[in-house]
Amino acid sequence: MNFSLSEDHTVLRDAAADFLRDQVDLAPLLVPGADAQQAPYDALWAKLCELGWPAMAVPEAHGGLGMSEIDVAIVLRECGRTLAPTPLLGTLAGTWALLAAGSPEQQTLWLPQVAEAGLRMALATAPASGDAGAADADVMATLHADGSYRLSGSSHFVIDAPGAQLLVVAAMLDGAKRLFLVQGEADGIETEWLAWRDITRQVAHVHVKDAVGDLMPGDWDSTWPTLRNRLHLALAAESAGGLQAVLDDTTAYVKERVAFGRPIGAYQSIKHGLADMLAQTECTQTAVLYAAWAQSQDERTATLASAMAQAYASEAYRDATHRSIQMFGAIGFTWEMKNHLYFKRARANAEWLGSAAEQRELIARTLETAHATPH
Amino acid sequence: MDFDLPAEDDPRRLEVRAWLQANPKPGYALLFDQGYTVPHWPRPWGLGANPELQLIIDDELARAGIRAPHHKNPVPINNCGQSLLRHGTPEQQERFLKPALACEEVWCMLFSEPSAGSDVGALRTTARREGDHYVIRGQKMWTSLADKAQIGVLVARTDPSAPKHAGLSQFLVDMKSPGITIRPIADMSGESGEYNEVFFDDVIVPADRLLGKEGDGWKLSMQQLQTERVALSRPGAIWGSGPSARELVDGLVAAGRFKNPLVRDEAVGLWIEGEILRLLALRSLSDRMNARESGPEGAVRKMVAAPHGQRVLDLAKRSQGVAGLVKNRDVLPMTQAERGPFSNWDHAFWWSPAVTLGVGTQEVLKNVVAERVLGLPREKDPTRHTPFNQIGKAQPTQKEAA
Ligand SMILES: Cc1cc2nc3c(=O)[nH]c(=O)nc-3n(C[C@H](O)[C@H](O)[C@H](O)COP(=O)(O)OP(=O)(O)OC[C@H]3O[C@@H](n4cnc5c(N)ncnc54)[C@H](O)[C@@H]3O)c2cc1C
């Protein structure tokens, strides 16, 4: 048993933190009325590529770094802490989909491009309901006489779709949900930007019209749980970092802001609120590390741990960002402060893969199954 | 990183298990001789064990159905005994440690008073030096185990002219001394004798029972309240033991109540929190083993664990419906199945309000976390630097102040 971060982990964490502290500039987003188009996505991505971050989750055999889920969670935590506007999440999601469902040929073709050239990816699986894990999709796939698959329809709420060079698109084929690779520049692709409230992230609907898709062999029912577990971990890791940032910023502020002759941090309701926030931050971070480790174990452990991390993180992050605005007072409610960016990211992270209650339901079913099968 | 606990075939585990097989009902004296009472203490008292070995020993004792010694004699094992190791004279160590750790002498902790609970430094019990002994006068409250104890760890004021925290000292008091009166206080769980009032009427305590130096009382008390030995890996709800959220979920599933969507969601929420508490304990354990400075998770864990335990018991109680309000449910026309899985949690539920009070209240704990970990400004105690016997005198009366 060993629960502590290793030397390598802390080096990675500190390097990521230093880099992002220097490079992430949220100033353009703190101008009233700014939207995600102002987020410095492309510039930051170019720098991340120089550091080799897109190669993180790509196995060494495909030219990547083959880093563990723990390493990835550590980096994502730092991204979440700084709200780094980059297509990293979409690219990781695409990479994981390729690894889970792609053929050896598909992997050999695309993964080295992700690792070496920073090929941007996005995962498009949700129908109009927004349920990324739904059994159905609003895209239809048909097999043409020339042996190619053609996709038509729409995929919704796709994170990092604008600018994605390769999309993993879920479509219905003969009544079953399947995954296809679609090139971002292909004919028949239209990206409809969404005025997503979390402006640190670029999100779009993707409309496809007779676009060519390359069928991935992995079937949906076995691919989705793996993918979902990794996505739960990714969001929870981001949220853990966000919580830490909100805690640190709020703690610093209440030591400085004076009211009635004392720093407001001397007042107990503020103190107790921050003590709770600290507890939630520690709990989230612990759950994230455990979920990251659990992904190297069996599927049941991974499912329980990842859903647990995401359910807990969603609610903790929401509470903390709300409290933080309250503790800053009215200044915390202005567009010029960062508080709302965290508040909105917290909301977005809590909804993108379904609510915390849905993750708890997943846990409930997993526990029931365990109960039904004697161990 | 690796979250697996020491495996079933870990040689250290096998060794403990073999010993327990050879000594199936060991008794506290034998457990102590074997080093299993305080394995984390240095020899000859313990084994100088690292936290992982301590965890293994705890695990194996629990698995063998042995009630851990710290339940029998919590005060020296969890809180006060280490003060003797650090600050006691060789004679004191010789006289007190073995009987305490072997549970031959039970101890109690005489800190709280009617006018000094959270603010222990405000206590009024005095210890006046007269030649080779001290004379104790005053009243203590909420003293758990006072009626069963041979030895009491007493905090009393030796210098009333010093500021409140500076004038305190600690003593190891014979609870059978003349002048001590013990009265049980009935608590709301209906179980009397959980704790007591203790009156000291000119009780004589020999000077060699002073622990540390005169004036060390506050420092020692703070150390003792912090050195609580935590149950390491249990997801347990109450003070590291008691029913856990895992057991709650198991019970609800078995009783067919897990299907109710409201109960289900709440129970899984508690299950998640219980798991995280278990992981927090492992994190501190691991940090200690890797000689890393441990983060704030120790204090955080205590802060989260107490209300968590209360909520676990609360949901269990609610799942019993109206029948859960009857003390002796055997009289109800119910089958064992209808009685449900939580029948023996009844006392724990009615007792659970104590968990956010004892050993320091939830509010005071949050203050400590906010001040020590986050560095927020300290609570102001206007009496902190005033000589104790001047407190109240120099201050305006309420009328004048108004
Ligand atoms: C089961 C049990 C066993 C116990 N066993 C022992 C024992 O063996 N030996 C012993 O010495 N004592 C024992 N105690 C006493 C326990 O330590 C005290 O009850 C506790 O420290 C609180 O003190 P109090 O009850 O006087 O409450 P008070 O200190 O009067 O507190 C009343 C309320 O005021 C709040 N409060 C007080 N100060 C502050 C502050 N600065 N900021 C915010 N809120 C504040 C408290 O949180 C609480 O809500 C036991 C208590 C229980 C319940």
Short mmCIF file of N, CA, C and O and ligand atoms in Angstrom, two decimals, chain A residues 268, chain B residues 109-112 116-119 141-144 195 239 351 354 357-361 363-364 367 379, ligand 1:
data_model
loop_
_atom_site.label_atom_id
_atom_site.label_comp_id
_atom_site.label_asym_id
_atom_site.label_seq_id
_atom_site.Cartn_x
_atom_site.Cartn_y
_atom_site.Cartn_z
N GLN A 268 -16.31 34.08 12.32
CA GLN A 268 -16.43 32.63 12.32
C GLN A 268 -17.23 32.04 11.16
O GLN A 268 -16.91 30.95 10.70
N MET B 109 -10.13 11.09 32.39
CA MET B 109 -9.55 12.37 32.00
C MET B 109 -10.36 13.50 32.64
O MET B 109 -11.50 13.75 32.26
N LEU B 110 -9.76 14.18 33.61
CA LEU B 110 -10.49 15.20 34.38
C LEU B 110 -10.13 16.59 33.86
O LEU B 110 -9.33 17.30 34.47
N PHE B 111 -10.72 16.97 32.74
CA PHE B 111 -10.46 18.27 32.14
C PHE B 111 -11.66 19.21 32.34
O PHE B 111 -11.55 20.24 32.96
N SER B 112 -12.81 18.82 31.75
CA SER B 112 -13.96 19.73 31.69
C SER B 112 -14.52 20.06 33.07
O SER B 112 -14.45 19.24 33.99
N ALA B 116 -16.00 25.42 32.29
CA ALA B 116 -14.86 25.29 31.38
C ALA B 116 -15.01 24.04 30.53
O ALA B 116 -14.65 22.94 30.95
N GLY B 117 -15.62 24.20 29.35
CA GLY B 117 -15.77 23.08 28.43
C GLY B 117 -14.84 23.30 27.25
O GLY B 117 -13.67 22.92 27.29
N SER B 118 -15.33 23.98 26.23
CA SER B 118 -14.45 24.32 25.11
C SER B 118 -13.27 25.16 25.59
O SER B 118 -12.15 25.02 25.12
N ASP B 119 -13.56 26.03 26.53
CA ASP B 119 -12.52 26.92 27.06
C ASP B 119 -11.91 26.27 28.30
O ASP B 119 -12.11 26.73 29.43
N MET B 141 -16.55 17.84 35.38
CA MET B 141 -17.82 17.42 34.76
C MET B 141 -17.55 16.50 33.58
O MET B 141 -16.48 16.56 32.98
N TRP B 142 -18.56 15.76 33.20
CA TRP B 142 -18.53 14.93 31.98
C TRP B 142 -17.39 13.94 31.98
O TRP B 142 -16.90 13.58 30.91
N THR B 143 -16.93 13.52 33.14
CA THR B 143 -15.76 12.64 33.15
C THR B 143 -16.17 11.21 32.82
O THR B 143 -16.78 10.53 33.65
N SER B 144 -15.86 10.78 31.61
CA SER B 144 -16.16 9.40 31.23
C SER B 144 -15.34 8.47 32.10
O SER B 144 -14.17 8.76 32.41
N TYR B 195 -20.97 9.02 31.80
CA TYR B 195 -20.00 9.94 32.39
C TYR B 195 -20.52 10.51 33.71
O TYR B 195 -21.65 10.22 34.12
N TRP B 239 -16.31 7.96 15.81
CA TRP B 239 -15.01 7.95 16.47
C TRP B 239 -14.18 6.75 16.01
O TRP B 239 -13.56 6.04 16.79
N TRP B 351 -27.26 7.86 21.02
CA TRP B 351 -26.04 8.37 21.62
C TRP B 351 -25.32 9.35 20.69
O TRP B 351 -24.53 10.18 21.10
N ALA B 354 -23.65 13.02 20.79
CA ALA B 354 -22.42 13.28 21.55
C ALA B 354 -21.19 13.43 20.65
O ALA B 354 -20.19 14.03 21.04
N LEU B 357 -19.71 16.68 20.06
CA LEU B 357 -19.42 17.42 21.29
C LEU B 357 -18.13 16.96 21.95
O LEU B 357 -17.24 17.75 22.23
N GLY B 358 -18.07 15.65 22.21
CA GLY B 358 -16.96 15.10 22.99
C GLY B 358 -15.61 15.36 22.33
O GLY B 358 -15.52 15.48 21.10
N VAL B 359 -14.56 15.42 23.11
CA VAL B 359 -13.18 15.67 22.66
C VAL B 359 -13.08 16.99 21.89
O VAL B 359 -12.18 17.18 21.09
N GLY B 360 -13.97 17.91 22.15
CA GLY B 360 -13.96 19.19 21.42
C GLY B 360 -15.11 19.24 20.43
O GLY B 360 -15.34 18.27 19.71
N THR B 361 -15.82 20.36 20.41
CA THR B 361 -17.01 20.43 19.56
C THR B 361 -16.62 20.67 18.09
O THR B 361 -15.51 21.09 17.79
N GLU B 363 -17.61 22.99 16.22
CA GLU B 363 -17.33 24.41 15.97
C GLU B 363 -15.88 24.74 16.33
O GLU B 363 -15.18 25.44 15.59
N VAL B 364 -15.44 24.23 17.46
CA VAL B 364 -14.08 24.52 17.89
C VAL B 364 -13.08 23.85 16.94
O VAL B 364 -12.05 24.42 16.57
N ASN B 367 -12.71 25.97 13.93
CA ASN B 367 -11.83 27.10 14.22
C ASN B 367 -10.37 26.68 14.11
O ASN B 367 -9.55 27.37 13.51
N GLU B 379 -9.08 33.53 16.83
CA GLU B 379 -10.15 34.02 17.68
C GLU B 379 -9.53 34.86 18.78
O GLU B 379 -8.51 34.47 19.36
C1 LIG C 1 -19.76 11.59 25.50
C2 LIG C 1 -18.88 12.64 26.10
C3 LIG C 1 -17.80 12.25 26.84
C4 LIG C 1 -16.98 13.20 27.44
N1 LIG C 1 -15.94 12.78 28.17
C5 LIG C 1 -15.16 13.69 28.79
C6 LIG C 1 -14.08 13.27 29.64
O1 LIG C 1 -13.85 12.08 29.82
N2 LIG C 1 -13.33 14.18 30.27
C7 LIG C 1 -13.55 15.52 30.07
O2 LIG C 1 -12.80 16.31 30.63
N3 LIG C 1 -14.56 15.98 29.29
C8 LIG C 1 -15.37 15.09 28.65
N4 LIG C 1 -16.41 15.53 27.86
C9 LIG C 1 -16.68 16.96 27.77
C10 LIG C 1 -16.34 17.58 26.43
O3 LIG C 1 -14.96 17.66 26.26
C11 LIG C 1 -17.02 18.95 26.41
O4 LIG C 1 -18.42 18.72 26.41
C12 LIG C 1 -16.66 19.77 25.20
O5 LIG C 1 -15.32 20.16 25.24
C13 LIG C 1 -17.55 21.00 25.05
O6 LIG C 1 -17.68 21.74 26.23
P1 LIG C 1 -19.11 22.15 26.82
O7 LIG C 1 -19.93 20.92 26.82
O8 LIG C 1 -18.88 22.86 28.09
O9 LIG C 1 -19.73 23.15 25.78
P2 LIG C 1 -19.40 24.70 25.65
O10 LIG C 1 -17.94 24.89 25.59
O11 LIG C 1 -20.17 25.47 26.66
O12 LIG C 1 -20.01 24.97 24.22
C14 LIG C 1 -21.40 25.28 23.99
C15 LIG C 1 -21.57 25.64 22.52
O13 LIG C 1 -20.75 26.79 22.25
C16 LIG C 1 -19.90 26.53 21.19
N5 LIG C 1 -18.63 27.23 21.36
C17 LIG C 1 -17.85 27.29 22.45
N6 LIG C 1 -16.74 27.99 22.18
C18 LIG C 1 -16.82 28.39 20.90
C19 LIG C 1 -15.99 29.14 20.03
N7 LIG C 1 -14.81 29.63 20.42
N8 LIG C 1 -16.43 29.32 18.78
C20 LIG C 1 -17.62 28.84 18.36
N9 LIG C 1 -18.41 28.14 19.11
C21 LIG C 1 -18.03 27.91 20.38
C22 LIG C 1 -19.70 25.03 21.21
O14 LIG C 1 -19.26 24.55 19.96
C23 LIG C 1 -21.06 24.54 21.59
O15 LIG C 1 -21.87 24.49 20.44
C24 LIG C 1 -17.25 14.59 27.27
C25 LIG C 1 -18.35 14.98 26.50
C26 LIG C 1 -19.16 14.03 25.92
C27 LIG C 1 -20.34 14.48 25.12
#
